[in-house]
Tab-separated table of C-alpha atoms in Angstrom:
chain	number	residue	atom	x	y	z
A	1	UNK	CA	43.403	83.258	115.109
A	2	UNK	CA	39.928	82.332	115.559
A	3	UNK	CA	37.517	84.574	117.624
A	4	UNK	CA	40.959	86.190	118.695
A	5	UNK	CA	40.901	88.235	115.304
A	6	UNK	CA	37.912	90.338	116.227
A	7	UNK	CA	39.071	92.134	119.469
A	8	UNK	CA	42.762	92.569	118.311
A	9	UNK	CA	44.672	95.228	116.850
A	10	UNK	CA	46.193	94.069	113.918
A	11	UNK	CA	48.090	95.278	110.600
A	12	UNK	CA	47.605	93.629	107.168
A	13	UNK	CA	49.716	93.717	104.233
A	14	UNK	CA	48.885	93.651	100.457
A	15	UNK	CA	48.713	95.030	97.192
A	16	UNK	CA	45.724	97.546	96.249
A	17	UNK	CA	43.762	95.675	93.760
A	18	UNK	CA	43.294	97.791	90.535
A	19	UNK	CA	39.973	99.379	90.677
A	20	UNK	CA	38.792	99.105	93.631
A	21	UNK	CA	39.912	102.182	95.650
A	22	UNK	CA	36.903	104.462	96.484
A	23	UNK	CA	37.642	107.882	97.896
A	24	UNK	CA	35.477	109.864	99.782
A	25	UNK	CA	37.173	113.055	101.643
A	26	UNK	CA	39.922	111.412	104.510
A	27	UNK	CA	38.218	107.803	104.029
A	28	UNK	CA	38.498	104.931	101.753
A	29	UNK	CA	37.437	101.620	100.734
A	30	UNK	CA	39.573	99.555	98.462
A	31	UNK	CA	40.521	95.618	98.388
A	32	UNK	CA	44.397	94.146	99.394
A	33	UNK	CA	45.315	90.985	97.728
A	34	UNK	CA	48.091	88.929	99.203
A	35	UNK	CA	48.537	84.940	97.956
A	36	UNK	CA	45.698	84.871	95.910
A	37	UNK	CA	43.266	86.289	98.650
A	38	UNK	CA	41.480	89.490	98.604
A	39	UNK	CA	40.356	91.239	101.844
A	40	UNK	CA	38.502	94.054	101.891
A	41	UNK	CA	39.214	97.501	104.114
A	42	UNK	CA	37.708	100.604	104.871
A	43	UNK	CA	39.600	103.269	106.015
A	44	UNK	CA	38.805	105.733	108.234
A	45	UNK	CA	41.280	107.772	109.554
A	46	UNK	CA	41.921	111.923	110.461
A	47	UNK	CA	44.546	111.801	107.687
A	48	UNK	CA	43.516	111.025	103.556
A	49	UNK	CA	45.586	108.422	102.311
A	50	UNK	CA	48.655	109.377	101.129
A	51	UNK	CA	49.456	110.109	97.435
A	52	UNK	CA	51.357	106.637	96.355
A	53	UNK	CA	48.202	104.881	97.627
A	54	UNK	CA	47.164	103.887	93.895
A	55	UNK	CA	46.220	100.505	92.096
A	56	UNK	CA	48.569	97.615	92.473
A	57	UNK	CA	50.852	99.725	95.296
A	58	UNK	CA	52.013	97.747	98.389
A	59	UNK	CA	50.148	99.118	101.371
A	60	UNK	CA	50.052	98.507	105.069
A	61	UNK	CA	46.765	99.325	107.037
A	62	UNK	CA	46.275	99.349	110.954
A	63	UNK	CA	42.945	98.368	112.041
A	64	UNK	CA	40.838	95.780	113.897
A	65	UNK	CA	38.891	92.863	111.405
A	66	UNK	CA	35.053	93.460	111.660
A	67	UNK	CA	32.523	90.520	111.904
A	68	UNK	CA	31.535	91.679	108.741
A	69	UNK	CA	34.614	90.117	107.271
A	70	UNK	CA	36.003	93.135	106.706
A	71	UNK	CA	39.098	95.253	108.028
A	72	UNK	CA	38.170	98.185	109.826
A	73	UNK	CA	42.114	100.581	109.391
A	74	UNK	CA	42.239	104.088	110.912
A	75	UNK	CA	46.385	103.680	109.703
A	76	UNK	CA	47.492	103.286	105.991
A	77	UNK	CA	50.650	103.251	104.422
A	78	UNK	CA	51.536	102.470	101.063
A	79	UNK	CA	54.317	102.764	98.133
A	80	UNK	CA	54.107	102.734	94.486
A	81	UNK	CA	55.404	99.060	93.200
A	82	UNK	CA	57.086	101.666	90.281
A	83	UNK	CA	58.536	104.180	92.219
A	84	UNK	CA	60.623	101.510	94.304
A	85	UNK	CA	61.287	99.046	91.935
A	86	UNK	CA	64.706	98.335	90.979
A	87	UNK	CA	66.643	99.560	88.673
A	88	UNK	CA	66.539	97.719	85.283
A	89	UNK	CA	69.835	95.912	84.511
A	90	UNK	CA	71.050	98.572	81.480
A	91	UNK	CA	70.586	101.823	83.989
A	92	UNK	CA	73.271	99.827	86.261
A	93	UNK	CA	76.684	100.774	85.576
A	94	UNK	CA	78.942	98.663	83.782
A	95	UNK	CA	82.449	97.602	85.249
A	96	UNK	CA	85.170	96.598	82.908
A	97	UNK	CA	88.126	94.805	83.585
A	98	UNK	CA	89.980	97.901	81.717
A	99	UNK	CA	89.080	99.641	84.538
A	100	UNK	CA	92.270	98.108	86.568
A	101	UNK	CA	95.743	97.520	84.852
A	102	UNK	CA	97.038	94.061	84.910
A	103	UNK	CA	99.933	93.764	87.474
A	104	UNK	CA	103.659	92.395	85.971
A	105	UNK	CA	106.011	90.360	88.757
């Protein structure tokens, strides 16, 4: 985006890197990575970040990127990778073919 990135609104996408999320009251620092690149963002918004903000969730911040090199949100989102993970494979239920009777002509 070149120079384009510093005067535009933009959202960025990522997992919260274990350990690095640093509360103080409704603001927050932390680190996103996303294919192997880690960006950091401070958050500053009227709102503290909600409660599946944790390590290694998927979150979405709203911001502008700084000079600095780093993101500047006043929105965050996130979800816990747990919470909405599927299902594993035995909680599934099982069909059988017993389930139907065989049809006779």
């Amino acid at each position: 985006m070149g120079n384009k990135a510093y005067v535009r609104h933009l959202r960025v996408a990522g997992n919260v890197a274990p350990g690095s999320i640093h509360r103080v009251g409704t603001s927050a620092t932390f680190d996103l990575l996303e294919q192997g690149r880690k960006l950091s963002v401070v958050y500053q918004g009227s709102e503290p970040p909600p409660d599946t903000f944790k390590d290694d969730a998927q979150a979405l911040a709203v911001g502008t990127y700084g000079h600095d090199g780093v993101f500047h949100a006043t929105q965050l989102q996130a979800k816990c990778a747990s919470k909405y993970a599927p299902a594993p494979a035995s909680a599934t239920p099982a069909t059988t073919a017993a389930a139907t009777p065989p049809t006779t002509r």
